[in-house]
Amino acid sequence: MPRLTVNGKQIEVPAGTNLIEAARHAGVEVPHYCYHPSLSIAGQCRLCMVDIEKAPRPTIACNTVAADGMVVLTETDRVRETRKSIMEFHLINHPLDCPVCDQAGECWLQIYYMQHGLYDPRMTDEKVHKPKAVPLGPHVILDAERCILCSRCVRFCDEITGTGELGIFERGDHSEIGLFPGTELDNKYSGNVVDICPVGALTDRDFRFQVRVWYLETAKSVCAGCARGCNIEVHVNRRRPHHAEGRRVARLKPRVNADVNQWWICDAGRYGFGFVDDNDRLLAPTRREGGTSSDATWDEAIGAVAAALRRLSPDEVGVIASPRMANEDLFALRRLLDICAVRRVGAQVPPRVPGDEDHILIRADKNPNSLGAELMGLGGDARPVLDAARARQLKCLWIFGHDLMASRWPEAEVLEALRAVETIVFTGTNANRTSERAHWVLPAAAWVERDGTYTNFEGRVQRFRQAVEPLGQALAEWEMLDRVLAALGEAPSATRAEHWFRRLATVVPAFAGLSYQALGDTGRLVAGSVAARAPR
Amino acid sequence: MTGEMILTRNFARSDAHTLRAYLETGGYRAWAKAQAMEPTAILEEVKRSNLRGLGGAGFPTGTKWSFIPKSHAGPVYLVINADEGEPGTFKDRYLLERDPHALIEGMLIAARAIRSATAFVYVRGEYVEPWRRFSSAVQEAYAAQYLGHGFDIVVHRGAGAYICGEETGLISSLEGKKGWPKLKPPFPAIKGAFGAPTIVNNVETICHVPHIVNRGAAWFAALGTKTQGGTRMYSVSGRVARPGVYEAPVSITLRQLIYERAGGVTGNGRLKAVVPGGSSAAILTADEIDVTMDVDGLKNAGTMAGSAGVIVMDETVSIPEALMVVARFYAHESCGQCTPCRESTGWIYKITHRIVEGRGRKEDLDTILDVAKRGAGTTICAFYDGAVGPYISYIEKFRGEFEAMVLK
Ligand SMILES: Cc1cc2nc3c(=O)[nH]c(=O)nc-3n(C[C@H](O)[C@H](O)[C@H](O)COP(=O)(O)O)c2cc1C
Ligand code: SF4
Ligand code: SF4
Ligand code: SF4
């Protein structure tokens, strides 16, 4: 463990730490473009120069390993001048088209120019022109003039996905990022290059020109796209509702979690939030009688469900819970089922097509909380519930989220089951072919509209936080379950998801000792789980 | 001062490139002798000879060889730099064409000293005839069993980029990648070609090795100055009566080289300036040519020996135009990997071009000087410092000529 000083502050860092990371330990930020902690060292941008005592001239921090006794100075006059020069070099051929650039407001050329540049531009000759607005793949678009050739995107595709679509072609100031012939930037993680591009060269086709980034608000969350539970930030636009056709969720961005997803998320997760603002969202409780649906109040809907539970014998009730429900929802449901002694319950419905999986992040199980459901005793196969319905043993079937019509179960069998049950209750966010057949539809809040936790496949319990208000009258599942419990005579217990989590932590052994506070931003493992090492 | 010809001694023979001729003139005797020497003894001999790299950087060859880790178990590579891209330099092509076996014998000895079983010779893409001659010599050496018994030579042709002469750019290219110089550390002697310890040496450097082994380090050292032994081959071009390659002891002066060897200045006959070590060397004025042409002599004169490419300009040559040509070369050849070099070589070329076209502005000269000084020493490889050499020296030494143009 070498000991060194950075700007006079003594620190000790693990052997092999470079000076950018060492400075971070000392609370000092060394400006840089090409360095990225999870990519190989390229040393190309030359911005991270620091002074090392006795060295004849500033050295790049990214390629210098901290050594015992090193005296590092990041703010000498010489270093400041060098930084200023490097900023000038970066901008010689840059088009300076910030007003029409989607990166403006989160661009490291703008940020560092203001912090370290502030020179009077001297370049008056014609700049080098390069291609603009070149689609590289389904999600990413390139403006080669804005590119500072840091090679982060190239190294990402070489070193993280191993797909190698990108290269730097030509030489000198004609160098330019591009695709190798016959390829497209269509790997399953392509959106990450937009995040690591420090400038406006790579932007998101989906997001660009929708809303200026300074109007966005963010909430820490977890991706619900598969059992990995990648940590994300949800960026929402509430201040300019007339932008982006009124869609509130603007984009999802990865949030660093060394133990789960490092810096990355997959494209399926990143672009999979569209349902939140889609037109088929369920906005109010509805009742269907004969062939016609009509809006109902929550009191009517809750009353009807509670009445059915009270009236029917436990064996006449079936529940298909969902591994997409949060731990809090599942525990509230567990409580309700215990009170009513309902035993016909399952959560696993086979998907029509098996999920894809890889060795980076993506898990075949596309549910964010399968392990949570299992730990709550609700993770079983839902097939027996379907069969009970088909056998006309059920009078009431409550389905959470699933579109049974889109599952691997034969459609005829699903229809048979749905027709055989007197009262079908559907809880979910969006309409589907199952909700169309329900007698009661209870609209649920999407995960970005509420708080909760998921337990990922390794047993890591992670919080997701509310980013926007629920649409219409939608409620989190735990809230509607709470109301049903109250209607059945239980004392109301929760006004926040966290209350359910507290109860769950005292009852379910795996969760013992956990609390929202303990989970923090990056989650905690349930008792007894041995987490595999993080992905690369 | 003519001195003994060593590297070029057989150049007059039209069959000098054949094995038969090489053997007749004492070839492969040094290799026989070296085989009886311990690798460290060879290394020490080369160190004592004061042989310094003749590719450009002038680094002491024996010292470089000693950087190969002693305890290393895997392969070690010897790489011969025959890319000869430095403008004004054309000596290695003569060695490849006219005495290829000297290089092979030198490689055998060098490989023994650094315990390498495989060598690569990276030949400039445009050098078709040198490549043919050298490849035939390699075939002859295989047939005669000099090669193939614990030592192999792979000949690789470049594709025409100057940066592939920079030793780590060369290694990247050899590895099948874009010819981008690598970050140092690690240095090639620790982690070079294909990740293995590697020594990169210039053709001419290695051609000296058999002579050092044959005739001893003391003899070689005595040919030169205190800090550099031997002779070297000077490529003299530009406004001289007899342009060509001249072998001379490194203690020769630039004046002797121009007037006694190359036949003096042509054009209007009056010397204006000389670039002594390839285009990357700072320019010298007519008053500055009484310097010895060894590494340290030229360094003390504020320029460098570089590749010993001597470019002579008479008074009719326009220095701003010459700078524009040089600037165009560096803008064209910058590999584009690191920011200061990628962005400013093109910019500086545009400024020089504008000046030559008569659209220069007063502040242009100081802009070039300031940009070059700010960029110097901040880049991945020495290419940029090589470009800065002319940018700064042409303007500082001939400022009046530039000013006359920008103030017009
Ligand atoms: C831009 C650049 C181009 C170079 N081109 C050549 C070249 O063509 N041939 C050469 O031998 N050395 C060239 N060098 C020097 C090599 O990097 C290296 O120092 C040399 O090959 C080492 O051999 P030596 O020690 O025998 O001189 C070049 C260096 C730079 C920075
Ligand atoms: S496109 Fe972005 S990430 Fe890629 S090299 Fe250019 S600036 Fe870097
Ligand atoms: S790997 Fe899974 S959790 Fe991560 S972003 Fe993709 S879908 Fe979401
Ligand atoms: S200094 Fe120039 S040639 Fe060398 S690595 Fe940087 S851009 Fe390439």
PDB file of C-alpha atoms in Angstrom, chain B residues 149-261:
ATOM      1  CA  HIS B 149      19.026 -23.185 -36.111  1.00  0.00           C
ATOM      2  CA  GLY B 150      17.668 -21.415 -33.089  1.00  0.00           C
ATOM      3  CA  PHE B 151      17.210 -18.119 -34.865  1.00  0.00           C
ATOM      4  CA  ASP B 152      14.632 -17.045 -37.416  1.00  0.00           C
ATOM      5  CA  ILE B 153      14.058 -13.866 -39.322  1.00  0.00           C
ATOM      6  CA  VAL B 154      10.611 -12.703 -40.405  1.00  0.00           C
ATOM      7  CA  VAL B 155      10.529  -9.958 -43.021  1.00  0.00           C
ATOM      8  CA  HIS B 156       7.505  -7.678 -42.780  1.00  0.00           C
ATOM      9  CA  ARG B 157       6.607  -4.876 -45.157  1.00  0.00           C
ATOM     10  CA  GLY B 158       5.113  -1.612 -43.964  1.00  0.00           C
ATOM     11  CA  ALA B 159       2.284   0.158 -45.708  1.00  0.00           C
ATOM     12  CA  GLY B 160       3.631   3.647 -46.040  1.00  0.00           C
ATOM     13  CA  ALA B 161       3.157   5.512 -42.781  1.00  0.00           C
ATOM     14  CA  TYR B 162       5.980   7.592 -41.292  1.00  0.00           C
ATOM     15  CA  ILE B 163       4.726   6.911 -37.782  1.00  0.00           C
ATOM     16  CA  CYS B 164       5.406   3.205 -38.247  1.00  0.00           C
ATOM     17  CA  GLY B 165       9.091   4.114 -37.950  1.00  0.00           C
ATOM     18  CA  GLU B 166       8.561   5.195 -34.352  1.00  0.00           C
ATOM     19  CA  GLU B 167       9.483   2.064 -32.485  1.00  0.00           C
ATOM     20  CA  THR B 168       6.183   1.464 -30.697  1.00  0.00           C
ATOM     21  CA  GLY B 169       4.128   2.500 -33.719  1.00  0.00           C
ATOM     22  CA  LEU B 170       6.169  -0.049 -35.594  1.00  0.00           C
ATOM     23  CA  ILE B 171       5.387  -2.687 -32.987  1.00  0.00           C
ATOM     24  CA  SER B 172       1.638  -1.938 -33.175  1.00  0.00           C
ATOM     25  CA  SER B 173       1.799  -2.256 -36.941  1.00  0.00           C
ATOM     26  CA  LEU B 174       3.785  -5.463 -36.694  1.00  0.00           C
ATOM     27  CA  GLU B 175       1.115  -6.824 -34.378  1.00  0.00           C
ATOM     28  CA  GLY B 176      -1.464  -6.221 -37.082  1.00  0.00           C
ATOM     29  CA  LYS B 177      -2.957  -3.115 -35.531  1.00  0.00           C
ATOM     30  CA  LYS B 178      -3.183   0.454 -36.679  1.00  0.00           C
ATOM     31  CA  GLY B 179       0.304   1.963 -36.402  1.00  0.00           C
ATOM     32  CA  TRP B 180      -0.352   3.880 -33.234  1.00  0.00           C
ATOM     33  CA  PRO B 181       2.571   4.463 -30.881  1.00  0.00           C
ATOM     34  CA  LYS B 182       2.104   2.937 -27.457  1.00  0.00           C
ATOM     35  CA  LEU B 183       2.097   4.580 -24.070  1.00  0.00           C
ATOM     36  CA  LYS B 184       5.361   4.332 -22.205  1.00  0.00           C
ATOM     37  CA  PRO B 185       5.812   2.872 -19.653  1.00  0.00           C
ATOM     38  CA  PRO B 186       5.940  -0.014 -20.309  1.00  0.00           C
ATOM     39  CA  PHE B 187       8.959   0.335 -22.568  1.00  0.00           C
ATOM     40  CA  PRO B 188       9.463  -2.221 -25.344  1.00  0.00           C
ATOM     41  CA  ALA B 189      12.378  -3.860 -23.552  1.00  0.00           C
ATOM     42  CA  ILE B 190       9.905  -4.854 -20.842  1.00  0.00           C
ATOM     43  CA  LYS B 191       6.719  -5.297 -22.876  1.00  0.00           C
ATOM     44  CA  GLY B 192       7.114  -4.899 -26.608  1.00  0.00           C
ATOM     45  CA  ALA B 193       6.003  -6.866 -29.646  1.00  0.00           C
ATOM     46  CA  PHE B 194       3.161  -9.288 -28.815  1.00  0.00           C
ATOM     47  CA  GLY B 195       3.676  -8.419 -25.156  1.00  0.00           C
ATOM     48  CA  ALA B 196       7.220  -9.826 -25.024  1.00  0.00           C
ATOM     49  CA  PRO B 197      10.463  -7.996 -24.196  1.00  0.00           C
ATOM     50  CA  THR B 198      11.642  -6.438 -27.440  1.00  0.00           C
ATOM     51  CA  ILE B 199      14.654  -4.549 -28.697  1.00  0.00           C
ATOM     52  CA  VAL B 200      14.116  -2.257 -31.657  1.00  0.00           C
ATOM     53  CA  ASN B 201      17.242  -1.199 -33.511  1.00  0.00           C
ATOM     54  CA  ASN B 202      17.917   0.618 -36.717  1.00  0.00           C
ATOM     55  CA  VAL B 203      19.417  -1.220 -39.702  1.00  0.00           C
ATOM     56  CA  GLU B 204      22.645   0.762 -39.640  1.00  0.00           C
ATOM     57  CA  THR B 205      23.086   0.323 -35.898  1.00  0.00           C
ATOM     58  CA  ILE B 206      23.018  -3.449 -36.256  1.00  0.00           C
ATOM     59  CA  CYS B 207      25.237  -3.452 -39.336  1.00  0.00           C
ATOM     60  CA  HIS B 208      28.012  -2.075 -37.122  1.00  0.00           C
ATOM     61  CA  VAL B 209      27.861  -4.982 -34.694  1.00  0.00           C
ATOM     62  CA  PRO B 210      29.884  -7.558 -36.678  1.00  0.00           C
ATOM     63  CA  HIS B 211      32.722  -5.058 -37.025  1.00  0.00           C
ATOM     64  CA  ILE B 212      32.718  -4.356 -33.316  1.00  0.00           C
ATOM     65  CA  VAL B 213      32.971  -8.074 -32.604  1.00  0.00           C
ATOM     66  CA  ASN B 214      35.676  -8.583 -35.218  1.00  0.00           C
ATOM     67  CA  ARG B 215      37.864  -5.648 -34.420  1.00  0.00           C
ATOM     68  CA  GLY B 216      37.045  -4.878 -30.839  1.00  0.00           C
ATOM     69  CA  ALA B 217      35.242  -2.192 -28.905  1.00  0.00           C
ATOM     70  CA  ALA B 218      38.327  -0.062 -28.415  1.00  0.00           C
ATOM     71  CA  TRP B 219      38.948   0.207 -32.133  1.00  0.00           C
ATOM     72  CA  PHE B 220      35.331   1.202 -32.762  1.00  0.00           C
ATOM     73  CA  ALA B 221      35.201   3.731 -29.950  1.00  0.00           C
ATOM     74  CA  ALA B 222      38.417   5.329 -31.176  1.00  0.00           C
ATOM     75  CA  LEU B 223      36.843   6.083 -34.558  1.00  0.00           C
ATOM     76  CA  GLY B 224      34.440   8.564 -33.022  1.00  0.00           C
ATOM     77  CA  THR B 225      34.156  11.036 -30.157  1.00  0.00           C
ATOM     78  CA  LYS B 226      34.326  10.473 -26.422  1.00  0.00           C
ATOM     79  CA  THR B 227      30.622   9.688 -26.224  1.00  0.00           C
ATOM     80  CA  GLN B 228      29.953   8.035 -29.563  1.00  0.00           C
ATOM     81  CA  GLY B 229      32.009   5.469 -31.384  1.00  0.00           C
ATOM     82  CA  GLY B 230      32.333   4.598 -35.040  1.00  0.00           C
ATOM     83  CA  THR B 231      31.308   6.047 -38.315  1.00  0.00           C
ATOM     84  CA  ARG B 232      27.851   6.625 -39.673  1.00  0.00           C
ATOM     85  CA  MET B 233      26.208   7.126 -42.998  1.00  0.00           C
ATOM     86  CA  TYR B 234      25.151  10.682 -43.787  1.00  0.00           C
ATOM     87  CA  SER B 235      22.431  11.146 -46.404  1.00  0.00           C
ATOM     88  CA  VAL B 236      23.204  14.481 -48.021  1.00  0.00           C
ATOM     89  CA  SER B 237      20.524  16.049 -50.211  1.00  0.00           C
ATOM     90  CA  GLY B 238      19.344  19.406 -51.448  1.00  0.00           C
ATOM     91  CA  ARG B 239      21.521  22.071 -53.021  1.00  0.00           C
ATOM     92  CA  VAL B 240      24.858  20.244 -53.131  1.00  0.00           C
ATOM     93  CA  ALA B 241      26.964  19.256 -56.090  1.00  0.00           C
ATOM     94  CA  ARG B 242      27.083  15.546 -55.259  1.00  0.00           C
ATOM     95  CA  PRO B 243      24.049  14.464 -53.251  1.00  0.00           C
ATOM     96  CA  GLY B 244      24.326  10.957 -51.862  1.00  0.00           C
ATOM     97  CA  VAL B 245      25.261   8.787 -48.918  1.00  0.00           C
ATOM     98  CA  TYR B 246      28.629   9.414 -47.280  1.00  0.00           C
ATOM     99  CA  GLU B 247      30.161   7.311 -44.577  1.00  0.00           C
ATOM    100  CA  ALA B 248      32.318   9.294 -42.176  1.00  0.00           C
ATOM    101  CA  PRO B 249      33.477   9.182 -38.582  1.00  0.00           C
ATOM    102  CA  VAL B 250      30.923  10.897 -36.349  1.00  0.00           C
ATOM    103  CA  SER B 251      33.525  13.513 -35.524  1.00  0.00           C
ATOM    104  CA  ILE B 252      33.321  14.994 -39.023  1.00  0.00           C
ATOM    105  CA  THR B 253      32.018  18.556 -39.110  1.00  0.00           C
ATOM    106  CA  LEU B 254      28.989  19.646 -41.053  1.00  0.00           C
ATOM    107  CA  ARG B 255      31.193  22.012 -43.075  1.00  0.00           C
ATOM    108  CA  GLN B 256      33.535  19.144 -44.068  1.00  0.00           C
ATOM    109  CA  LEU B 257      30.582  17.000 -45.026  1.00  0.00           C
ATOM    110  CA  ILE B 258      29.059  19.630 -47.276  1.00  0.00           C
ATOM    111  CA  TYR B 259      32.191  21.036 -48.852  1.00  0.00           C
ATOM    112  CA  GLU B 260      34.693  18.165 -48.781  1.00  0.00           C
ATOM    113  CA  ARG B 261      32.402  15.216 -49.358  1.00  0.00           C
TER     114      ARG B 261
END
